[in-house]
Amino acid sequence: MYKILIADDEEMIRRLIAKYAVFEGHTVAEACDGMEAVNMCRSESYDILICDIMMPELDGFSACREIRKFSDIPIIMLSARGEEYDKLNGFSLGIDDYVVKPFSPKELMMRIDAVMKRYLKDSNKSEKSENEVFEQEGLSVDMTARIVYINKERCELSPKEYDLLFYLIRNRNIALSRERLITEVWGYDYYGDDRTLDTHIKLLRKSLKEFSKFIVTLRGVGYRFDTEAK
């Protein structure tokens, strides 16, 4: 079971999540603002962070930005708003999932399991894989070291952007349906919607700059990493 940190200024929300998490066998710690969440992550190790956006002292986005400087802990963001801007901002900071309030505590527990399974699976892959590098024009992608260079300058991506780019490259020049991408990159038990894929494609294209041309949209189907794209 997992050690979960819940960061939310609403005590009732923290209690609700903690109640279901403990019932599932997890251990729980609580932070009432973003600053406390950052300090707790610095001083102790947690398996996953559930973090609200609107908090005093330090909002959820700022807290995640600070935490990402020293930890790759999986993060699920909570918000009363479901605007695309908030999702884009969160995913660009490297969060793993986004849940809009009000939410089902049972669904949140399932999302925690799904995120942790993907995280542990990716960690095992990194330990076992041999060096794997893709290079074309000014784009260089080291999938083993998880490093991307654009015209010899290092490009920082969010964890899920890396995963999505690597899967596209490994299956380059193949038409990939939206369902296949979601299943393979997010997992069979992913509980989000397919708009998450579009959001990450948009972020990835922005990160790749002129080499976003390689990611071709296939209307009504999905996407293809096309090495022949001009």
Backbone as numpy.savetxt, mean C-alpha at the origin, in Angstrom:
# Nx Ny Nz CAx CAy CAz Cx Cy Cz
-0.93 -14.63 15.48 -1.77 -13.43 15.48 -0.90 -12.18 15.48
-1.51 -11.02 15.28 -0.76 -9.80 15.03 -0.81 -8.81 16.19
0.23 -7.98 16.25 0.31 -6.91 17.23 -0.12 -5.63 16.52
-1.28 -5.10 16.88 -1.89 -4.01 16.14 -1.84 -2.70 16.93
-1.43 -1.63 16.25 -1.49 -0.29 16.85 -2.66 0.46 16.21
-3.57 0.93 17.04 -4.74 1.68 16.57 -4.54 3.15 16.93
-4.49 4.02 15.93 -4.31 5.46 16.15 -5.56 6.20 15.70
-6.32 6.72 16.66 -7.55 7.44 16.36 -7.89 8.29 17.57
-8.29 9.54 17.34 -8.61 10.41 18.47 -10.00 10.12 19.05
-10.78 9.29 18.38 -12.10 8.92 18.90 -11.99 7.63 19.71
-12.19 7.76 21.02 -12.05 6.60 21.90 -13.01 5.48 21.54
-14.22 5.84 21.15 -15.22 4.81 20.80 -14.76 3.98 19.61
-14.12 4.63 18.62 -13.61 3.91 17.46 -12.49 2.97 17.88
-11.57 3.46 18.71 -10.47 2.62 19.18 -11.00 1.40 19.94
-11.98 1.64 20.80 -12.54 0.55 21.59 -13.23 -0.49 20.70
-13.96 0.00 19.69 -14.66 -0.91 18.78 -13.69 -1.80 18.03
-12.64 -1.18 17.44 -11.64 -1.96 16.69 -10.92 -2.92 17.63
-10.54 -2.43 18.82 -9.82 -3.26 19.79 -10.64 -4.46 20.22
-11.94 -4.25 20.41 -12.83 -5.34 20.84 -12.81 -6.49 19.84
-12.95 -6.16 18.56 -12.96 -7.20 17.52 -11.57 -7.79 17.31
-10.54 -6.95 17.42 -9.18 -7.44 17.22 -8.79 -8.44 18.31
-9.11 -8.12 19.57 -8.80 -9.02 20.68 -9.60 -10.31 20.54
-10.85 -10.20 20.11 -11.68 -11.39 19.90 -11.06 -12.32 18.86
-10.40 -11.73 17.85 -9.75 -12.52 16.81 -8.40 -13.09 17.27
-7.97 -12.69 18.47 -6.73 -13.22 19.00 -5.53 -12.31 18.88
-5.75 -11.09 18.39 -4.65 -10.14 18.23 -4.39 -9.39 19.54
-3.20 -8.81 19.66 -2.92 -7.91 20.77 -2.99 -6.48 20.25
-3.40 -5.55 21.13 -3.71 -4.20 20.67 -3.04 -3.15 21.56
-2.54 -2.10 20.92 -2.06 -0.90 21.61 -2.79 0.28 20.97
-2.96 1.37 21.72 -3.73 2.50 21.24 -2.95 3.81 21.33
-3.17 4.67 20.33 -2.62 6.03 20.33 -3.77 6.98 20.05
-3.82 8.10 20.76 -4.96 9.02 20.61 -4.66 10.17 19.66
-3.44 10.26 19.12 -3.13 11.27 18.12 -1.95 10.81 17.28
-1.67 11.56 16.21 -0.62 11.16 15.29 0.77 11.19 15.89
1.04 12.17 16.74 2.34 12.27 17.37 2.63 11.07 18.25
1.62 10.66 19.02 1.78 9.49 19.88 2.01 8.23 19.05
1.32 8.12 17.91 1.49 6.96 17.05 2.92 6.87 16.52
3.47 8.00 16.09 4.85 8.03 15.58 5.83 7.61 16.67
5.67 8.18 17.87 6.58 7.87 18.98 6.48 6.40 19.39
5.26 5.85 19.37 5.08 4.45 19.73 5.73 3.52 18.70
5.63 3.89 17.42 6.26 3.08 16.37 7.79 3.17 16.45
8.30 4.28 16.93 9.74 4.42 17.09 10.27 3.57 18.24
9.48 3.50 19.32 9.96 2.83 20.53 9.61 1.36 20.60
8.65 0.92 19.79 8.24 -0.48 19.86 7.86 -0.99 18.46
7.91 -2.30 18.30 7.61 -2.92 17.00 6.17 -3.41 16.96
5.45 -3.07 15.89 4.07 -3.52 15.68 3.98 -4.19 14.31
3.01 -5.08 14.17 2.83 -5.78 12.89 2.07 -4.94 11.89
1.13 -4.11 12.37 0.30 -3.32 11.46 -0.26 -2.11 12.21
-0.45 -1.02 11.47 -0.99 0.22 12.04 -2.32 0.54 11.40
-3.33 0.78 12.23 -4.63 1.28 11.77 -4.67 2.75 12.14
-4.70 3.65 11.17 -4.48 5.07 11.43 -5.58 5.95 10.84
-6.19 6.78 11.67 -7.19 7.73 11.21 -6.49 8.92 10.57
-7.17 9.63 9.68 -6.58 10.80 9.04 -6.70 12.04 9.92
-7.93 12.34 10.37 -8.17 13.56 11.13 -7.88 13.33 12.61
-6.68 13.75 13.04 -6.27 13.62 14.44 -5.55 14.88 14.89
-5.61 15.19 16.20 -4.89 16.36 16.71 -3.38 16.10 16.77
-2.63 17.17 17.07 -1.17 17.12 17.18 -0.51 16.86 15.83
-0.86 15.72 15.22 -0.29 15.35 13.92 -1.34 14.53 13.18
-1.75 14.98 11.99 -2.78 14.24 11.26 -2.23 12.92 10.73
-3.12 12.06 10.27 -2.74 10.73 9.83 -1.75 10.73 8.68
-1.93 11.63 7.71 -1.01 11.71 6.58 0.40 12.05 7.06
0.50 13.05 7.92 1.81 13.47 8.43 2.44 12.37 9.28
1.61 11.69 10.06 2.12 10.59 10.89 2.68 9.47 10.02
1.95 9.11 8.96 2.42 8.06 8.05 3.70 8.47 7.35
3.78 9.75 6.98 4.99 10.24 6.31 6.21 10.09 7.22
6.04 10.41 8.50 7.14 10.28 9.46 7.49 8.81 9.71
6.48 7.98 9.84 6.71 6.55 10.12 7.42 5.88 8.96
7.10 6.28 7.73 7.73 5.68 6.56 9.23 6.01 6.46
9.69 7.00 7.22 11.11 7.33 7.21 11.94 6.27 7.91
11.30 5.49 8.82 12.07 4.50 9.57 11.42 3.12 9.63
10.24 2.95 9.04 9.56 1.66 9.14 8.73 1.37 7.89
8.67 0.08 7.52 7.81 -0.34 6.40 6.58 -1.08 6.93
6.18 -0.79 8.17 5.01 -1.42 8.77 3.79 -1.24 7.87
2.99 -2.30 7.66 1.77 -2.15 6.87 0.82 -1.15 7.55
0.17 -0.31 6.75 -0.71 0.73 7.28 -2.06 0.68 6.59
-3.13 0.65 7.38 -4.49 0.81 6.86 -5.00 2.17 7.34
-5.40 3.02 6.42 -5.85 4.36 6.75 -7.37 4.38 6.91
-7.84 5.08 7.94 -9.27 5.27 8.17 -9.63 6.72 7.87
-10.79 6.93 7.26 -11.21 8.30 6.98 -12.72 8.38 6.86
-13.26 9.53 7.27 -14.70 9.77 7.11 -14.99 10.25 5.70
-13.93 10.51 4.93 -14.08 10.99 3.56 -13.55 9.95 2.58
-14.18 9.88 1.42 -13.76 8.89 0.43 -13.30 9.51 -0.87
-12.89 10.81 -0.81 -12.47 11.50 -2.02 -11.21 10.88 -2.62
-11.11 10.93 -3.94 -9.95 10.36 -4.62 -8.66 11.03 -4.15
-8.71 12.35 -3.88 -7.50 13.06 -3.46 -6.92 12.43 -2.21
-7.78 12.12 -1.22 -7.30 11.52 0.02 -6.68 10.15 -0.24
-7.31 9.37 -1.11 -6.78 8.05 -1.42 -5.43 8.16 -2.14
-5.35 9.08 -3.11 -4.10 9.29 -3.83 -2.99 9.71 -2.88
-3.32 10.63 -1.98 -2.35 11.12 -1.01 -1.87 9.98 -0.12
-2.82 9.18 0.37 -2.47 8.07 1.24 -1.62 7.03 0.54
-2.03 6.61 -0.64 -1.28 5.58 -1.37 0.10 6.09 -1.77
0.22 7.37 -2.08 1.53 7.92 -2.44 2.48 7.91 -1.26
1.93 7.90 -0.04 2.76 7.84 1.17 3.13 6.41 1.52
2.52 5.46 0.82 2.88 4.06 1.04 1.93 3.30 1.94
0.68 3.78 2.09 -0.27 2.99 2.88 -0.69 1.76 2.07
-1.21 0.76 2.76 -1.55 -0.50 2.10 -3.03 -0.65 1.79
-3.88 0.05 2.54 -5.31 -0.03 2.28 -5.97 1.21 2.85
-7.19 1.48 2.39 -7.90 2.69 2.75 -9.35 2.31 3.05
-9.83 2.63 4.24 -11.18 2.26 4.66 -11.96 3.51 5.02
-13.15 3.65 4.44 -13.98 4.83 4.68 -14.96 4.55 5.82
-15.05 5.50 6.77 -16.01 5.41 7.86 -17.39 5.80 7.35
-18.47 5.23 7.89 -18.48 4.13 8.86 -18.12 2.81 8.17
-17.51 1.91 8.93 -17.06 0.65 8.36 -17.52 -0.52 9.22
-17.49 -1.69 8.64 -17.81 -2.90 9.38 -16.55 -3.40 10.09
-16.58 -3.56 11.41 -15.40 -4.07 12.12 -14.96 -5.44 11.60
-15.92 -6.28 11.24 -15.58 -7.60 10.71 -14.82 -7.47 9.39
-15.28 -6.55 8.54 -14.58 -6.34 7.26 -13.19 -5.81 7.52
-13.03 -4.92 8.50 -11.71 -4.38 8.82 -10.77 -5.50 9.26
-11.29 -6.45 10.05 -10.46 -7.58 10.48 -10.02 -8.42 9.27
-10.91 -8.57 8.30 -10.57 -9.32 7.09 -9.53 -8.56 6.27
-9.63 -7.24 6.24 -8.65 -6.44 5.51 -7.28 -6.54 6.19
-7.27 -6.56 7.52 -6.01 -6.72 8.24 -5.35 -8.04 7.85
-6.14 -9.11 7.84 -5.59 -10.43 7.45 -5.06 -10.40 6.02
-5.81 -9.77 5.12 -5.40 -9.72 3.71 -4.11 -8.94 3.54
-4.01 -7.78 4.19 -2.80 -6.95 4.09 -1.60 -7.70 4.66
-1.78 -8.36 5.81 -0.66 -9.06 6.45 -0.21 -10.26 5.61
-1.14 -10.97 5.00 -0.77 -12.11 4.15 0.07 -11.64 2.97
-0.32 -10.51 2.35 0.44 -9.97 1.23 1.82 -9.51 1.70
1.85 -8.85 2.84 3.11 -8.33 3.36 4.10 -9.46 3.66
3.62 -10.50 4.32 4.48 -11.63 4.67 4.92 -12.39 3.42
4.00 -12.51 2.44 4.33 -13.19 1.18 5.41 -12.42 0.43
5.28 -11.09 0.38 6.27 -10.26 -0.31 7.62 -10.33 0.39
7.61 -10.38 1.72 8.86 -10.47 2.49 9.58 -11.77 2.18
8.84 -12.86 2.09 9.44 -14.16 1.78 10.01 -14.18 0.36
9.31 -13.54 -0.58 9.78 -13.47 -1.97 11.11 -12.74 -2.04
11.22 -11.64 -1.30 12.44 -10.83 -1.32 13.63 -11.61 -0.81
13.39 -12.46 0.18 14.47 -13.24 0.78 14.96 -14.33 -0.16
14.05 -14.90 -0.96 14.38 -16.06 -1.78 14.80 -15.73 -3.21
14.38 -14.59 -3.74 14.57 -14.31 -5.17 16.02 -14.00 -5.53
16.40 -14.37 -6.77 17.71 -14.04 -7.29 17.64 -12.65 -7.92
18.80 -12.09 -8.22 18.83 -10.76 -8.79 18.06 -10.71 -10.10
17.14 -9.78 -10.21 16.27 -9.67 -11.39 16.18 -8.21 -11.80
16.71 -7.89 -12.98 16.79 -6.50 -13.40 16.17 -6.33 -14.79
15.39 -5.25 -14.96 14.83 -4.89 -16.27 15.39 -3.52 -16.65
15.88 -3.41 -17.88 16.41 -2.14 -18.36 15.93 -1.87 -19.78
15.44 -0.66 -20.00 15.07 -0.25 -21.35 15.10 1.27 -21.42
15.77 1.76 -22.44 15.98 3.21 -22.59 16.58 3.73 -21.28
15.95 4.72 -20.67 16.50 5.28 -19.43 15.86 4.73 -18.18
15.08 3.66 -18.33 14.42 3.05 -17.18 15.17 1.80 -16.74
15.55 1.75 -15.47 16.23 0.59 -14.90 15.49 0.17 -13.63
15.07 -1.09 -13.60 14.29 -1.60 -12.48 14.96 -2.85 -11.90
15.46 -2.72 -10.68 16.05 -3.87 -9.98 14.97 -4.42 -9.06
14.36 -5.52 -9.48 13.23 -6.07 -8.75 13.64 -6.82 -7.49
14.89 -7.21 -7.41 15.38 -7.88 -6.21 15.67 -6.86 -5.11
16.36 -5.79 -5.48 16.70 -4.75 -4.51 15.57 -3.75 -4.31
14.52 -3.82 -5.16 13.39 -2.88 -5.13 13.91 -1.45 -5.31
14.66 -1.26 -6.40 15.22 0.05 -6.73 14.87 0.38 -8.18
14.40 1.61 -8.41 14.05 2.07 -9.76 14.87 3.32 -10.07
15.48 3.32 -11.26 16.22 4.49 -11.73 15.57 5.01 -13.01
15.41 6.33 -13.07 14.92 6.99 -14.27 16.00 7.95 -14.74
16.58 7.64 -15.90 17.70 8.43 -16.43 18.80 8.58 -15.38
19.12 7.44 -14.75 20.20 7.31 -13.76 19.92 8.00 -12.43
18.71 8.53 -12.26 18.32 9.13 -10.98 17.35 8.19 -10.28
17.60 7.94 -8.99 16.76 7.01 -8.25 15.36 7.57 -8.06
14.37 6.72 -8.27 12.96 7.11 -8.15 12.33 6.34 -7.00
11.77 7.06 -6.04 11.15 6.41 -4.89 9.67 6.17 -5.17
9.23 4.92 -5.01 7.84 4.54 -5.20 7.26 4.07 -3.87
5.94 4.03 -3.80 5.30 3.45 -2.61 5.41 1.93 -2.72
5.28 1.20 -1.61 5.39 -0.27 -1.65 4.49 -0.92 -2.70
3.25 -0.46 -2.81 2.33 -1.08 -3.75 2.65 -0.67 -5.19
3.21 0.51 -5.40 3.65 0.90 -6.74 4.77 -0.03 -7.21
5.70 -0.34 -6.30 6.76 -1.29 -6.64 6.15 -2.63 -7.05
5.23 -3.15 -6.24 4.63 -4.45 -6.51 3.93 -4.46 -7.87
3.19 -3.40 -8.14 2.43 -3.31 -9.39 3.39 -3.22 -10.59
4.41 -2.38 -10.47 5.39 -2.23 -11.56 6.10 -3.56 -11.83
6.53 -4.24 -10.78 7.25 -5.51 -10.96 6.37 -6.55 -11.65
5.10 -6.60 -11.25 4.20 -7.59 -11.88 3.98 -7.26 -13.35
3.81 -5.98 -13.66 3.63 -5.57 -15.05 4.86 -5.92 -15.88
6.04 -5.65 -15.33 7.28 -5.93 -16.07 7.48 -7.42 -16.27
7.23 -8.21 -15.23 7.42 -9.67 -15.35 6.46 -10.27 -16.36
5.35 -9.57 -16.61 4.37 -10.04 -17.59 4.26 -9.07 -18.75
5.39 -8.49 -19.11 5.41 -7.46 -20.15 4.93 -8.00 -21.50
4.30 -7.09 -22.24 3.75 -7.39 -23.58 2.60 -8.39 -23.53
2.03 -8.56 -22.35 0.86 -9.43 -22.19 -0.32 -8.58 -21.72
-1.49 -8.78 -22.32 -2.69 -8.08 -21.88 -3.11 -8.63 -20.52
-3.18 -7.76 -19.53 -3.53 -8.17 -18.18 -4.88 -7.57 -17.80
-5.83 -8.41 -17.48 -7.15 -7.92 -17.10 -7.08 -7.24 -15.74
-8.05 -6.38 -15.48 -8.11 -5.71 -14.18 -8.23 -6.74 -13.07
-9.06 -7.76 -13.31 -9.26 -8.80 -12.29 -7.96 -9.54 -11.98
-7.18 -9.83 -13.02 -5.93 -10.55 -12.80 -4.94 -9.69 -12.02
-4.84 -8.42 -12.37 -3.93 -7.52 -11.66 -4.30 -7.39 -10.19
-5.58 -7.22 -9.93 -6.03 -7.08 -8.54 -5.76 -8.38 -7.77
-6.05 -9.51 -8.40 -5.84 -10.80 -7.74 -4.38 -11.06 -7.44
-3.51 -10.79 -8.43 -2.10 -11.12 -8.28 -1.32 -10.10 -7.45
-1.68 -8.83 -7.55 -0.94 -7.79 -6.83 -1.51 -7.54 -5.44
-2.84 -7.56 -5.33 -3.46 -7.31 -4.03 -3.84 -8.59 -3.30
-4.00 -9.68 -4.01 -4.28 -10.96 -3.36 -5.70 -11.45 -3.63
-5.87 -12.77 -3.55 -7.16 -13.38 -3.79 -8.23 -12.88 -2.83
-7.79 -12.53 -1.60 -8.76 -12.13 -0.58 -8.81 -10.62 -0.40
-8.52 -9.88 -1.47 -8.59 -8.42 -1.38 -10.04 -7.97 -1.29
-10.31 -7.03 -0.36 -11.69 -6.61 -0.13 -11.99 -5.19 -0.59
-11.05 -4.57 -1.31 -11.30 -3.24 -1.82 -12.04 -3.28 -3.15
-12.10 -2.14 -3.83 -12.75 -2.11 -5.14 -11.69 -1.85 -6.21
-12.08 -2.06 -7.48 -11.08 -1.97 -8.55 -10.64 -0.55 -8.84
-11.27 0.46 -8.22 -10.80 1.83 -8.38 -9.42 2.00 -7.74
-9.11 1.14 -6.79 -7.78 1.18 -6.16 -6.71 0.92 -7.21
-6.98 -0.01 -8.14 -6.03 -0.30 -9.21 -5.80 0.94 -10.06
-6.87 1.61 -10.47 -6.75 2.80 -11.30 -5.96 3.90 -10.58
-6.20 4.02 -9.28 -5.49 5.02 -8.49 -3.99 4.75 -8.48
-3.61 3.48 -8.30 -2.19 3.14 -8.27 -1.54 3.24 -9.66
-2.29 2.92 -10.70 -1.77 3.09 -12.06 -1.48 4.56 -12.31
-2.39 5.42 -11.88 -2.21 6.87 -12.04 -0.96 7.34 -11.30
-0.77 6.87 -10.07 0.39 7.24 -9.29 1.68 6.70 -9.91
1.61 5.46 -10.38 2.79 4.84 -10.98 3.20 5.57 -12.25
2.24 5.93 -13.09 2.55 6.67 -14.31 3.21 8.01 -13.99
2.71 8.67 -12.95 3.30 9.94 -12.55 4.75 9.75 -12.09
5.00 8.67 -11.36 6.35 8.39 -10.85 7.32 8.06 -11.97
6.84 7.35 -13.01 7.71 6.91 -14.10 7.99 8.01 -15.13
7.31 9.14 -15.00 7.53 10.29 -15.88 7.38 9.88 -17.35
8.40 10.15 -18.18 8.27 9.86 -19.62 8.12 8.38 -19.93
8.53 7.52 -18.97 8.42 6.08 -19.21 7.06 5.52 -18.81
6.15 6.42 -18.46 4.76 6.00 -18.24 4.15 5.50 -19.55
4.81 5.83 -20.68 4.34 5.40 -21.99 4.28 3.88 -22.08
5.11 3.18 -21.27 5.13 1.72 -21.32 3.84 1.10 -20.76
3.13 1.85 -19.90 1.89 1.31 -19.31 0.73 1.73 -20.19
0.24 0.80 -20.95 -0.82 1.07 -21.95 -2.17 0.61 -21.40
-3.17 1.49 -21.51 -4.52 1.14 -21.09 -5.23 0.37 -22.20
-5.80 -0.76 -21.84 -6.58 -1.56 -22.78 -8.05 -1.40 -22.41
-8.75 -0.59 -23.14 -10.13 -0.25 -22.81 -11.00 -1.51 -22.70
-11.71 -1.58 -21.59 -12.60 -2.71 -21.37 -11.90 -3.97 -20.93
-10.57 -3.92 -20.83 -9.80 -5.11 -20.44 -8.97 -4.85 -19.20
-7.97 -3.97 -19.34 -7.06 -3.70 -18.23 -5.85 -2.92 -18.70
-4.66 -3.49 -18.50 -3.43 -2.77 -18.83 -2.39 -3.74 -19.40
-1.38 -3.17 -20.09 -0.25 -3.94 -20.61 1.01 -3.10 -20.46
2.09 -3.74 -20.02 3.40 -3.08 -20.02 4.01 -3.38 -21.38
3.99 -2.37 -22.25 4.35 -2.54 -23.66 5.74 -1.99 -23.93
6.70 -2.88 -24.14 8.08 -2.46 -24.37 8.28 -1.86 -25.77
7.26 -1.97 -26.62 7.35 -1.40 -27.98 6.70 -0.04 -28.06
6.15 0.45 -26.93 5.44 1.72 -26.94 6.39 2.86 -27.27
5.91 3.79 -28.08 6.73 4.93 -28.50 6.30 6.21 -27.78
